């Protein structure tokens, strides 16, 4: 139970209170500390917050409602919000969610909420750090994945080889490599004719502005 | 009436459409290709090292919001939008149609490249000769193909040369070559390039399989093992299946094939435009296609010949949406693969993330008619493919062994120890062409442009289960011989019913009464319409299909070139003389 990993000013969708509750849950899914980081230290909550603010907008209400019920259950059971509980008590709540025992959810929805948080925890832990999680490649270090490598040599690709000493690369490193040494990447001599403009002009501006009204919480 | 815009209008510029476009433009025809996805430039995949975007979120695949497909297990059930492809968790492009854009499915394919065996073209005869007529299940249509291996051989060779396939020949003109697939159909020559580098943990598989009496060999890969022109040799980055290639090693048709077509000056591409129907004149000929551009405006494009190369599923949808189905054969005999995934952990690190998936070797012994199928439990086998590369963490970690705790210290231990030691094997058990598995238009679900969704009616059956149990038994014995710490199979009946190897739906045949296209993939009903791809396969076998799909595209191109000459069956079809 370490506070302070949620940067309130950086939250794009979750409220601070929701973010703290979510952070407590993901930290029990992959527990950790500074020496051996888990989902909290890797910034999984930041990953989920950004995803909800963008591509996962569809799941906003499920999170909002789910976190409310989880926090209410913590209050009812222990008299505190989930983020303020001891690890063992948080584990109880996580187990109850997984087993669909948290009150307030329709039958099966609590377990489904667990599945969703679990799936997004995996994504946040093991996707490129560019997405807000997997800070300092903590997830990749944990499982022994060297990251976004340009390639591997024949000498490296042997059964039982230990590549834990290989510097981990991220998309940002690849980006730098592509800028510095574009000849390492595919180039094609192209013969595309000018054509008739395959991509038509953009639609008028007013129809491209997205309305956020339907997302009210 | 729309004015003619090209000799040939091709719908879809993917694995097969690009090959056809290249062949026809080089023969002097003007081709207009209309492609639903983007026109990818050479540097579009330089930063493809992103599992979240390309794999978990299926970033270049058609998804259910814009390209809905519905599914139901049988004709009595109500279909729902493919339940395995919607939801909050990580997706998998393997259970969606292939990627969109110029290059199509050849962008994110894993590049297993196969020629079918001779027997695969003669499935009915081979089964009947060995086991008699009684083994054919009721409601099935197991037939011989109307085209033979011998007829396709030169086209297979041409595709291998054009795409730059790397592999080890097993049989050249009847002579068995050590190190290759001893069951291979005779080839006219070797592969253009030597095999790619094997997966890091390939050796234990090869040793175990050999010890058990099987004949492992390197799978042929449509990936360069050495530099070739603009394209560089594979660097074994491991972001391969689901991703475009950052060095051009993978055979993506926008890199391998289309530069030559563009060089003729006779190929024009309309990208980000989706074709909605083929317009057929009162005289029964395809006049034009209608398409909607990125602004939502609908246009018509007319040509003398129209080719649907939009993938088996979309070809069928377009035929039905266009009302081209007089004999009722469109959508029938839908076949797919059941992969029977089988996973395990080895005692030491396998580098499951490195190299191409196709760097795993294969045994082809259990394929085709090797085993005794006389009890009819299942009729056709499958190769077993070692799969121990090209697996990124989100996918790898989610492939949970049974009884893994999903959270807490136990889960963290699993994360720490299992992924790095992971290996897999899979097989490709083909479903039988059965009356009960078919495609049609969904009566209610529409895409955002108001066009009907494709509906899949399909379920796994006893045949698929019997084959899977038998194949998994072989995988288990190999895994034990390899010294695997533990193994676990995927469910026998997986939740998905699209496996990117969709076949049938516009099957080819000589009889216009019970097939959709003839042996040249020309529509029986609309003579200036060709429908190409895996949808033409009358039966399916144990191999990944694209090599055959591309060879058939060349076979069709030859026919078009031949028959548009003076005196040919399509003479006069083209307004302009082409030869
Ligand atoms: C993850 C994955 C891995 C694979 N690995 C292998 C492998 O290792 N070996 C193998 O043999 N096969 C593999 N495949 C299958 C392979 O991708 C297909 O067999 C192959 O692409 C089919 O070729 P096609 O020309 O029929 O269709 P595609 O290559 O899919 O081309 C169809 C094109 O039509 C376009 N299109 C669709 N609808 C419309 C429309 N209405 N209007 C205009 N354009 C349209 C699409 O955008 C696309 O570009 C894999 C597929 C996937 C998804």
PDB file of N, CA and C in Angstrom, chain A residues 28-29 31 36-37 47 55-56 59 91 94 98 116 118-120 123 131 142-146 148-154 156-157 159-161 183-189 191-193 196 198 201, chain B residues 5 39-40 42 46 49-50 52 57 87-88 90 197-198 200 230 232 235-237 246-248 254-255 259 262 268 271 295 346-349 351 353 392-393 398 406-408 411-412 415-416 420:
ATOM      1  N   UNK A  28      -2.592  -5.684  -6.496  1.00  0.00           N
ATOM      2  CA  UNK A  28      -2.744  -7.030  -5.933  1.00  0.00           C
ATOM      3  C   UNK A  28      -2.711  -8.080  -7.037  1.00  0.00           C
ATOM      4  N   UNK A  29      -3.016  -7.712  -8.274  1.00  0.00           N
ATOM      5  CA  UNK A  29      -2.935  -8.697  -9.372  1.00  0.00           C
ATOM      6  C   UNK A  29      -1.466  -9.032  -9.632  1.00  0.00           C
ATOM      7  N   UNK A  31       1.638  -8.016  -7.663  1.00  0.00           N
ATOM      8  CA  UNK A  31       2.193  -7.257  -6.530  1.00  0.00           C
ATOM      9  C   UNK A  31       3.658  -6.930  -6.763  1.00  0.00           C
ATOM     10  N   UNK A  36      11.334  -4.951  -6.855  1.00  0.00           N
ATOM     11  CA  UNK A  36      10.781  -5.986  -7.742  1.00  0.00           C
ATOM     12  C   UNK A  36       9.408  -5.495  -8.199  1.00  0.00           C
ATOM     13  N   UNK A  37       9.389  -4.569  -9.171  1.00  0.00           N
ATOM     14  CA  UNK A  37       8.158  -3.836  -9.479  1.00  0.00           C
ATOM     15  C   UNK A  37       7.007  -4.724  -9.907  1.00  0.00           C
ATOM     16  N   UNK A  47      -1.849   3.541 -17.666  1.00  0.00           N
ATOM     17  CA  UNK A  47      -2.179   2.917 -18.955  1.00  0.00           C
ATOM     18  C   UNK A  47      -3.697   2.830 -19.133  1.00  0.00           C
ATOM     19  N   UNK A  55      -9.101   4.954 -26.917  1.00  0.00           N
ATOM     20  CA  UNK A  55      -9.656   3.819 -27.661  1.00  0.00           C
ATOM     21  C   UNK A  55     -10.641   2.958 -26.869  1.00  0.00           C
ATOM     22  N   UNK A  56     -10.566   2.970 -25.537  1.00  0.00           N
ATOM     23  CA  UNK A  56     -11.462   2.106 -24.759  1.00  0.00           C
ATOM     24  C   UNK A  56     -12.626   2.886 -24.151  1.00  0.00           C
ATOM     25  N   UNK A  59     -15.667   1.333 -22.573  1.00  0.00           N
ATOM     26  CA  UNK A  59     -15.683   0.649 -21.265  1.00  0.00           C
ATOM     27  C   UNK A  59     -15.694   1.626 -20.098  1.00  0.00           C
ATOM     28  N   UNK A  91      -6.795  -8.225  -0.876  1.00  0.00           N
ATOM     29  CA  UNK A  91      -6.867  -9.553  -1.514  1.00  0.00           C
ATOM     30  C   UNK A  91      -8.259 -10.162  -1.355  1.00  0.00           C
ATOM     31  N   UNK A  94     -10.481  -8.516  -3.870  1.00  0.00           N
ATOM     32  CA  UNK A  94     -10.170  -8.975  -5.231  1.00  0.00           C
ATOM     33  C   UNK A  94     -10.740 -10.383  -5.454  1.00  0.00           C
ATOM     34  N   UNK A  98     -13.472 -11.563  -8.226  1.00  0.00           N
ATOM     35  CA  UNK A  98     -13.228 -12.658  -9.159  1.00  0.00           C
ATOM     36  C   UNK A  98     -14.325 -13.722  -9.048  1.00  0.00           C
ATOM     37  N   UNK A 116     -11.994  -7.984 -17.029  1.00  0.00           N
ATOM     38  CA  UNK A 116     -11.607  -6.807 -17.812  1.00  0.00           C
ATOM     39  C   UNK A 116     -10.386  -6.125 -17.191  1.00  0.00           C
ATOM     40  N   UNK A 118      -8.215  -7.495 -15.332  1.00  0.00           N
ATOM     41  CA  UNK A 118      -7.088  -8.422 -15.497  1.00  0.00           C
ATOM     42  C   UNK A 118      -6.498  -8.271 -16.901  1.00  0.00           C
ATOM     43  N   UNK A 119      -7.384  -8.267 -17.908  1.00  0.00           N
ATOM     44  CA  UNK A 119      -6.905  -8.167 -19.291  1.00  0.00           C
ATOM     45  C   UNK A 119      -6.166  -6.848 -19.505  1.00  0.00           C
ATOM     46  N   UNK A 120      -6.694  -5.768 -18.943  1.00  0.00           N
ATOM     47  CA  UNK A 120      -6.057  -4.466 -19.149  1.00  0.00           C
ATOM     48  C   UNK A 120      -4.782  -4.333 -18.319  1.00  0.00           C
ATOM     49  N   UNK A 123      -2.208  -5.881 -20.487  1.00  0.00           N
ATOM     50  CA  UNK A 123      -1.839  -4.956 -21.566  1.00  0.00           C
ATOM     51  C   UNK A 123      -0.932  -3.843 -21.037  1.00  0.00           C
ATOM     52  N   UNK A 131       2.727   3.719 -24.006  1.00  0.00           N
ATOM     53  CA  UNK A 131       1.296   3.746 -23.676  1.00  0.00           C
ATOM     54  C   UNK A 131       1.026   4.071 -22.215  1.00  0.00           C
ATOM     55  N   UNK A 142      10.509  -8.356 -15.868  1.00  0.00           N
ATOM     56  CA  UNK A 142       9.947  -9.416 -15.036  1.00  0.00           C
ATOM     57  C   UNK A 142       9.907 -10.749 -15.780  1.00  0.00           C
ATOM     58  N   UNK A 143       9.489 -10.717 -17.038  1.00  0.00           N
ATOM     59  CA  UNK A 143       9.285 -11.990 -17.744  1.00  0.00           C
ATOM     60  C   UNK A 143      10.463 -12.387 -18.623  1.00  0.00           C
ATOM     61  N   UNK A 144      11.453 -11.502 -18.758  1.00  0.00           N
ATOM     62  CA  UNK A 144      12.612 -11.854 -19.572  1.00  0.00           C
ATOM     63  C   UNK A 144      12.413 -11.594 -21.051  1.00  0.00           C
ATOM     64  N   UNK A 145      11.756 -10.482 -21.370  1.00  0.00           N
ATOM     65  CA  UNK A 145      11.519 -10.115 -22.772  1.00  0.00           C
ATOM     66  C   UNK A 145      12.372  -8.905 -23.121  1.00  0.00           C
ATOM     67  N   UNK A 146      13.232  -9.000 -24.143  1.00  0.00           N
ATOM     68  CA  UNK A 146      14.140  -7.884 -24.434  1.00  0.00           C
ATOM     69  C   UNK A 146      13.495  -6.696 -25.149  1.00  0.00           C
ATOM     70  N   UNK A 148      11.537  -4.233 -27.956  1.00  0.00           N
ATOM     71  CA  UNK A 148      11.463  -3.936 -29.385  1.00  0.00           C
ATOM     72  C   UNK A 148      12.853  -4.035 -30.008  1.00  0.00           C
ATOM     73  N   UNK A 149      13.336  -5.233 -30.184  1.00  0.00           N
ATOM     74  CA  UNK A 149      14.674  -5.417 -30.758  1.00  0.00           C
ATOM     75  C   UNK A 149      14.603  -5.325 -32.274  1.00  0.00           C
ATOM     76  N   UNK A 150      15.548  -4.646 -32.857  1.00  0.00           N
ATOM     77  CA  UNK A 150      15.638  -4.584 -34.322  1.00  0.00           C
ATOM     78  C   UNK A 150      15.778  -5.997 -34.900  1.00  0.00           C
ATOM     79  N   UNK A 151      16.490  -6.870 -34.190  1.00  0.00           N
ATOM     80  CA  UNK A 151      16.662  -8.248 -34.644  1.00  0.00           C
ATOM     81  C   UNK A 151      17.492  -9.024 -33.647  1.00  0.00           C
ATOM     82  N   UNK A 152      17.672 -10.307 -33.906  1.00  0.00           N
ATOM     83  CA  UNK A 152      18.510 -11.165 -33.065  1.00  0.00           C
ATOM     84  C   UNK A 152      19.531 -11.875 -33.949  1.00  0.00           C
ATOM     85  N   UNK A 153      20.706 -12.121 -33.388  1.00  0.00           N
ATOM     86  CA  UNK A 153      21.751 -12.810 -34.153  1.00  0.00           C
ATOM     87  C   UNK A 153      21.612 -14.325 -34.000  1.00  0.00           C
ATOM     88  N   UNK A 154      22.273 -15.033 -34.875  1.00  0.00           N
ATOM     89  CA  UNK A 154      22.243 -16.495 -34.812  1.00  0.00           C
ATOM     90  C   UNK A 154      22.840 -16.977 -33.491  1.00  0.00           C
ATOM     91  N   UNK A 156      22.691 -15.459 -30.654  1.00  0.00           N
ATOM     92  CA  UNK A 156      21.712 -15.269 -29.573  1.00  0.00           C
ATOM     93  C   UNK A 156      20.601 -16.315 -29.626  1.00  0.00           C
ATOM     94  N   UNK A 157      20.216 -16.703 -30.833  1.00  0.00           N
ATOM     95  CA  UNK A 157      19.047 -17.576 -30.974  1.00  0.00           C
ATOM     96  C   UNK A 157      19.419 -19.045 -30.792  1.00  0.00           C
ATOM     97  N   UNK A 159      18.781 -22.433 -27.994  1.00  0.00           N
ATOM     98  CA  UNK A 159      18.000 -22.936 -26.875  1.00  0.00           C
ATOM     99  C   UNK A 159      18.807 -22.785 -25.586  1.00  0.00           C
ATOM    100  N   UNK A 160      18.198 -22.172 -24.585  1.00  0.00           N
ATOM    101  CA  UNK A 160      18.870 -22.001 -23.302  1.00  0.00           C
ATOM    102  C   UNK A 160      19.729 -20.754 -23.210  1.00  0.00           C
ATOM    103  N   UNK A 161      19.763 -19.953 -24.295  1.00  0.00           N
ATOM    104  CA  UNK A 161      20.574 -18.732 -24.246  1.00  0.00           C
ATOM    105  C   UNK A 161      20.018 -17.792 -23.173  1.00  0.00           C
ATOM    106  N   UNK A 183      19.031   3.382 -43.432  1.00  0.00           N
ATOM    107  CA  UNK A 183      19.435   2.317 -44.347  1.00  0.00           C
ATOM    108  C   UNK A 183      19.265   0.923 -43.756  1.00  0.00           C
ATOM    109  N   UNK A 184      19.084   0.858 -42.441  1.00  0.00           N
ATOM    110  CA  UNK A 184      18.820  -0.446 -41.833  1.00  0.00           C
ATOM    111  C   UNK A 184      17.392  -0.904 -42.104  1.00  0.00           C
ATOM    112  N   UNK A 185      16.568  -0.011 -42.635  1.00  0.00           N
ATOM    113  CA  UNK A 185      15.140  -0.305 -42.798  1.00  0.00           C
ATOM    114  C   UNK A 185      14.780  -0.408 -44.278  1.00  0.00           C
ATOM    115  N   UNK A 186      13.613  -0.951 -44.510  1.00  0.00           N
ATOM    116  CA  UNK A 186      13.169  -1.200 -45.883  1.00  0.00           C
ATOM    117  C   UNK A 186      12.921   0.096 -46.646  1.00  0.00           C
ATOM    118  N   UNK A 187      13.440   0.171 -47.839  1.00  0.00           N
ATOM    119  CA  UNK A 187      13.158   1.302 -48.722  1.00  0.00           C
ATOM    120  C   UNK A 187      12.724   0.702 -50.053  1.00  0.00           C
ATOM    121  N   UNK A 188      11.772   1.327 -50.671  1.00  0.00           N
ATOM    122  CA  UNK A 188      11.250   0.776 -51.919  1.00  0.00           C
ATOM    123  C   UNK A 188      11.333   1.853 -52.980  1.00  0.00           C
ATOM    124  N   UNK A 189      11.909   1.503 -54.120  1.00  0.00           N
ATOM    125  CA  UNK A 189      11.842   2.420 -55.256  1.00  0.00           C
ATOM    126  C   UNK A 189      10.433   2.326 -55.817  1.00  0.00           C
ATOM    127  N   UNK A 191       7.037   3.357 -58.080  1.00  0.00           N
ATOM    128  CA  UNK A 191       6.629   3.841 -59.399  1.00  0.00           C
ATOM    129  C   UNK A 191       5.173   4.238 -59.371  1.00  0.00           C
ATOM    130  N   UNK A 192       4.688   4.647 -58.207  1.00  0.00           N
ATOM    131  CA  UNK A 192       3.274   5.014 -58.123  1.00  0.00           C
ATOM    132  C   UNK A 192       2.993   6.196 -59.057  1.00  0.00           C
ATOM    133  N   UNK A 193       2.024   6.048 -59.937  1.00  0.00           N
ATOM    134  CA  UNK A 193       1.642   7.189 -60.767  1.00  0.00           C
ATOM    135  C   UNK A 193       0.870   8.195 -59.908  1.00  0.00           C
ATOM    136  N   UNK A 196      -5.552   9.584 -59.613  1.00  0.00           N
ATOM    137  CA  UNK A 196      -6.595  10.588 -59.584  1.00  0.00           C
ATOM    138  C   UNK A 196      -6.890  11.045 -58.160  1.00  0.00           C
ATOM    139  N   UNK A 198      -6.408   9.171 -54.724  1.00  0.00           N
ATOM    140  CA  UNK A 198      -7.181   8.082 -54.143  1.00  0.00           C
ATOM    141  C   UNK A 198      -7.860   8.520 -52.858  1.00  0.00           C
ATOM    142  N   UNK A 201     -10.897  14.542 -50.340  1.00  0.00           N
ATOM    143  CA  UNK A 201     -10.706  15.588 -49.338  1.00  0.00           C
ATOM    144  C   UNK A 201     -11.415  15.258 -48.037  1.00  0.00           C
TER     145      UNK A 201
ATOM    146  N   UNK B   5     -13.658   2.568 -67.368  1.00  0.00           N
ATOM    147  CA  UNK B   5     -12.482   3.210 -66.786  1.00  0.00           C
ATOM    148  C   UNK B   5     -11.227   2.372 -66.874  1.00  0.00           C
ATOM    149  N   UNK B  39      -3.149   2.637 -48.678  1.00  0.00           N
ATOM    150  CA  UNK B  39      -2.050   2.291 -49.582  1.00  0.00           C
ATOM    151  C   UNK B  39      -0.753   2.497 -48.796  1.00  0.00           C
ATOM    152  N   UNK B  40      -0.182   1.406 -48.274  1.00  0.00           N
ATOM    153  CA  UNK B  40       0.954   1.532 -47.373  1.00  0.00           C
ATOM    154  C   UNK B  40       2.231   1.923 -48.102  1.00  0.00           C
ATOM    155  N   UNK B  42       6.547   2.505 -48.058  1.00  0.00           N
ATOM    156  CA  UNK B  42       7.637   1.610 -47.642  1.00  0.00           C
ATOM    157  C   UNK B  42       8.055   1.779 -46.187  1.00  0.00           C
ATOM    158  N   UNK B  46       8.133   0.682 -40.233  1.00  0.00           N
ATOM    159  CA  UNK B  46       9.420   0.823 -39.560  1.00  0.00           C
ATOM    160  C   UNK B  46       9.253   0.784 -38.041  1.00  0.00           C
ATOM    161  N   UNK B  49       7.039  -2.369 -34.076  1.00  0.00           N
ATOM    162  CA  UNK B  49       7.385  -3.189 -32.905  1.00  0.00           C
ATOM    163  C   UNK B  49       6.423  -2.905 -31.750  1.00  0.00           C
ATOM    164  N   UNK B  50       5.180  -3.122 -31.959  1.00  0.00           N
ATOM    165  CA  UNK B  50       4.148  -2.632 -31.062  1.00  0.00           C
ATOM    166  C   UNK B  50       3.034  -3.660 -30.967  1.00  0.00           C
ATOM    167  N   UNK B  52       0.732  -4.054 -28.751  1.00  0.00           N
ATOM    168  CA  UNK B  52      -0.588  -3.543 -28.379  1.00  0.00           C
ATOM    169  C   UNK B  52      -1.355  -3.091 -29.615  1.00  0.00           C
ATOM    170  N   UNK B  57      -4.731  -5.082 -30.272  1.00  0.00           N
ATOM    171  CA  UNK B  57      -5.836  -4.240 -30.743  1.00  0.00           C
ATOM    172  C   UNK B  57      -6.103  -4.419 -32.239  1.00  0.00           C
ATOM    173  N   UNK B  87     -15.097  -7.275 -27.264  1.00  0.00           N
ATOM    174  CA  UNK B  87     -14.898  -7.421 -25.828  1.00  0.00           C
ATOM    175  C   UNK B  87     -13.723  -6.593 -25.375  1.00  0.00           C
ATOM    176  N   UNK B  88     -13.588  -6.470 -24.063  1.00  0.00           N
ATOM    177  CA  UNK B  88     -12.611  -5.529 -23.537  1.00  0.00           C
ATOM    178  C   UNK B  88     -11.180  -6.058 -23.526  1.00  0.00           C
ATOM    179  N   UNK B  90      -7.645  -8.388 -24.862  1.00  0.00           N
ATOM    180  CA  UNK B  90      -6.816  -8.400 -26.051  1.00  0.00           C
ATOM    181  C   UNK B  90      -7.470  -9.237 -27.141  1.00  0.00           C
ATOM    182  N   UNK B 197      16.494 -19.061 -40.724  1.00  0.00           N
ATOM    183  CA  UNK B 197      17.088 -19.574 -39.481  1.00  0.00           C
ATOM    184  C   UNK B 197      16.008 -20.212 -38.602  1.00  0.00           C
ATOM    185  N   UNK B 198      16.293 -21.382 -38.052  1.00  0.00           N
ATOM    186  CA  UNK B 198      15.280 -22.022 -37.218  1.00  0.00           C
ATOM    187  C   UNK B 198      15.055 -21.288 -35.894  1.00  0.00           C
ATOM    188  N   UNK B 200      14.855 -20.631 -31.903  1.00  0.00           N
ATOM    189  CA  UNK B 200      15.930 -20.912 -30.951  1.00  0.00           C
ATOM    190  C   UNK B 200      15.825 -22.317 -30.360  1.00  0.00           C
ATOM    191  N   UNK B 230      15.542  -4.599 -53.372  1.00  0.00           N
ATOM    192  CA  UNK B 230      15.186  -3.652 -52.316  1.00  0.00           C
ATOM    193  C   UNK B 230      14.986  -4.347 -50.977  1.00  0.00           C
ATOM    194  N   UNK B 232      15.451  -6.770 -47.802  1.00  0.00           N
ATOM    195  CA  UNK B 232      16.594  -7.280 -47.035  1.00  0.00           C
ATOM    196  C   UNK B 232      16.269  -8.646 -46.459  1.00  0.00           C
ATOM    197  N   UNK B 235      15.816 -10.316 -40.216  1.00  0.00           N
ATOM    198  CA  UNK B 235      16.704 -10.074 -39.077  1.00  0.00           C
ATOM    199  C   UNK B 235      16.162 -10.713 -37.794  1.00  0.00           C
ATOM    200  N   UNK B 236      15.072 -11.464 -37.915  1.00  0.00           N
ATOM    201  CA  UNK B 236      14.578 -12.303 -36.815  1.00  0.00           C
ATOM    202  C   UNK B 236      14.132 -11.509 -35.602  1.00  0.00           C
ATOM    203  N   UNK B 237      13.486 -10.352 -35.861  1.00  0.00           N
ATOM    204  CA  UNK B 237      13.039  -9.481 -34.767  1.00  0.00           C
ATOM    205  C   UNK B 237      11.918 -10.106 -33.947  1.00  0.00           C
ATOM    206  N   UNK B 246       9.760  -4.567 -41.186  1.00  0.00           N
ATOM    207  CA  UNK B 246      10.526  -3.312 -41.216  1.00  0.00           C
ATOM    208  C   UNK B 246      11.723  -3.381 -42.147  1.00  0.00           C
ATOM    209  N   UNK B 247      12.069  -4.588 -42.639  1.00  0.00           N
ATOM    210  CA  UNK B 247      13.194  -4.669 -43.582  1.00  0.00           C
ATOM    211  C   UNK B 247      12.753  -5.207 -44.951  1.00  0.00           C
ATOM    212  N   UNK B 248      11.465  -5.451 -45.098  1.00  0.00           N
ATOM    213  CA  UNK B 248      10.973  -5.944 -46.393  1.00  0.00           C
ATOM    214  C   UNK B 248      11.273  -7.407 -46.635  1.00  0.00           C
ATOM    215  N   UNK B 254       2.612  -5.635 -51.684  1.00  0.00           N
ATOM    216  CA  UNK B 254       2.861  -4.223 -52.032  1.00  0.00           C
ATOM    217  C   UNK B 254       4.362  -3.983 -52.234  1.00  0.00           C
ATOM    218  N   UNK B 255       5.195  -4.894 -51.711  1.00  0.00           N
ATOM    219  CA  UNK B 255       6.644  -4.775 -51.896  1.00  0.00           C
ATOM    220  C   UNK B 255       7.185  -5.729 -52.956  1.00  0.00           C
ATOM    221  N   UNK B 259       5.352  -3.128 -57.255  1.00  0.00           N
ATOM    222  CA  UNK B 259       6.252  -2.207 -57.958  1.00  0.00           C
ATOM    223  C   UNK B 259       6.352  -2.527 -59.454  1.00  0.00           C
ATOM    224  N   UNK B 262       3.118  -1.296 -61.138  1.00  0.00           N
ATOM    225  CA  UNK B 262       3.116   0.168 -61.284  1.00  0.00           C
ATOM    226  C   UNK B 262       4.073   0.605 -62.384  1.00  0.00           C
ATOM    227  N   UNK B 268      -3.838   1.514 -61.771  1.00  0.00           N
ATOM    228  CA  UNK B 268      -4.298   2.626 -60.945  1.00  0.00           C
ATOM    229  C   UNK B 268      -4.977   2.057 -59.709  1.00  0.00           C
ATOM    230  N   UNK B 271      -7.387   3.650 -53.140  1.00  0.00           N
ATOM    231  CA  UNK B 271      -7.316   3.118 -51.782  1.00  0.00           C
ATOM    232  C   UNK B 271      -8.407   3.753 -50.928  1.00  0.00           C
ATOM    233  N   UNK B 295     -15.094   9.637 -48.063  1.00  0.00           N
ATOM    234  CA  UNK B 295     -16.052  10.685 -47.674  1.00  0.00           C
ATOM    235  C   UNK B 295     -17.452  10.153 -47.516  1.00  0.00           C
ATOM    236  N   UNK B 346       9.523 -25.511 -21.367  1.00  0.00           N
ATOM    237  CA  UNK B 346      10.751 -26.305 -21.410  1.00  0.00           C
ATOM    238  C   UNK B 346      11.594 -25.993 -20.169  1.00  0.00           C
ATOM    239  N   UNK B 347      12.587 -26.811 -19.887  1.00  0.00           N
ATOM    240  CA  UNK B 347      13.418 -26.516 -18.711  1.00  0.00           C
ATOM    241  C   UNK B 347      14.259 -25.251 -18.865  1.00  0.00           C
ATOM    242  N   UNK B 348      14.614 -24.894 -20.086  1.00  0.00           N
ATOM    243  CA  UNK B 348      15.481 -23.719 -20.269  1.00  0.00           C
ATOM    244  C   UNK B 348      14.827 -22.691 -21.187  1.00  0.00           C
ATOM    245  N   UNK B 349      15.447 -21.523 -21.311  1.00  0.00           N
ATOM    246  CA  UNK B 349      14.847 -20.432 -22.081  1.00  0.00           C
ATOM    247  C   UNK B 349      14.724 -20.804 -23.569  1.00  0.00           C
ATOM    248  N   UNK B 351      13.435 -18.438 -25.902  1.00  0.00           N
ATOM    249  CA  UNK B 351      13.404 -17.215 -26.724  1.00  0.00           C
ATOM    250  C   UNK B 351      12.170 -17.206 -27.631  1.00  0.00           C
ATOM    251  N   UNK B 353      10.053 -15.187 -28.081  1.00  0.00           N
ATOM    252  CA  UNK B 353       9.764 -13.883 -28.692  1.00  0.00           C
ATOM    253  C   UNK B 353      10.604 -13.627 -29.938  1.00  0.00           C
ATOM    254  N   UNK B 392       4.785 -12.490 -28.701  1.00  0.00           N
ATOM    255  CA  UNK B 392       5.047 -11.335 -27.847  1.00  0.00           C
ATOM    256  C   UNK B 392       4.374 -11.530 -26.485  1.00  0.00           C
ATOM    257  N   UNK B 393       4.745 -10.691 -25.498  1.00  0.00           N
ATOM    258  CA  UNK B 393       4.334 -10.983 -24.122  1.00  0.00           C
ATOM    259  C   UNK B 393       2.826 -10.997 -23.854  1.00  0.00           C
ATOM    260  N   UNK B 398      -1.012 -14.441 -21.708  1.00  0.00           N
ATOM    261  CA  UNK B 398      -2.432 -14.777 -21.618  1.00  0.00           C
ATOM    262  C   UNK B 398      -2.707 -16.241 -21.931  1.00  0.00           C
ATOM    263  N   UNK B 406      -4.538 -16.335 -10.924  1.00  0.00           N
ATOM    264  CA  UNK B 406      -4.652 -15.167 -11.804  1.00  0.00           C
ATOM    265  C   UNK B 406      -4.140 -13.894 -11.157  1.00  0.00           C
ATOM    266  N   UNK B 407      -3.743 -13.956  -9.888  1.00  0.00           N
ATOM    267  CA  UNK B 407      -3.231 -12.747  -9.256  1.00  0.00           C
ATOM    268  C   UNK B 407      -2.397 -13.131  -8.046  1.00  0.00           C
ATOM    269  N   UNK B 408      -1.686 -12.143  -7.546  1.00  0.00           N
ATOM    270  CA  UNK B 408      -0.899 -12.364  -6.340  1.00  0.00           C
ATOM    271  C   UNK B 408       0.473 -12.958  -6.641  1.00  0.00           C
ATOM    272  N   UNK B 411       0.788 -15.685  -9.262  1.00  0.00           N
ATOM    273  CA  UNK B 411       0.707 -15.206 -10.642  1.00  0.00           C
ATOM    274  C   UNK B 411       2.045 -14.587 -11.049  1.00  0.00           C
ATOM    275  N   UNK B 412       2.640 -13.860 -10.130  1.00  0.00           N
ATOM    276  CA  UNK B 412       3.914 -13.228 -10.460  1.00  0.00           C
ATOM    277  C   UNK B 412       4.995 -14.291 -10.714  1.00  0.00           C
ATOM    278  N   UNK B 415       4.531 -15.475 -14.161  1.00  0.00           N
ATOM    279  CA  UNK B 415       5.041 -14.510 -15.141  1.00  0.00           C
ATOM    280  C   UNK B 415       6.559 -14.614 -15.256  1.00  0.00           C
ATOM    281  N   UNK B 416       7.186 -14.764 -14.130  1.00  0.00           N
ATOM    282  CA  UNK B 416       8.649 -14.771 -14.091  1.00  0.00           C
ATOM    283  C   UNK B 416       9.234 -16.011 -14.768  1.00  0.00           C
ATOM    284  N   UNK B 420       9.293 -17.213 -20.673  1.00  0.00           N
ATOM    285  CA  UNK B 420      10.624 -17.338 -21.275  1.00  0.00           C
ATOM    286  C   UNK B 420      10.948 -18.780 -21.670  1.00  0.00           C
TER     287      UNK B 420
END
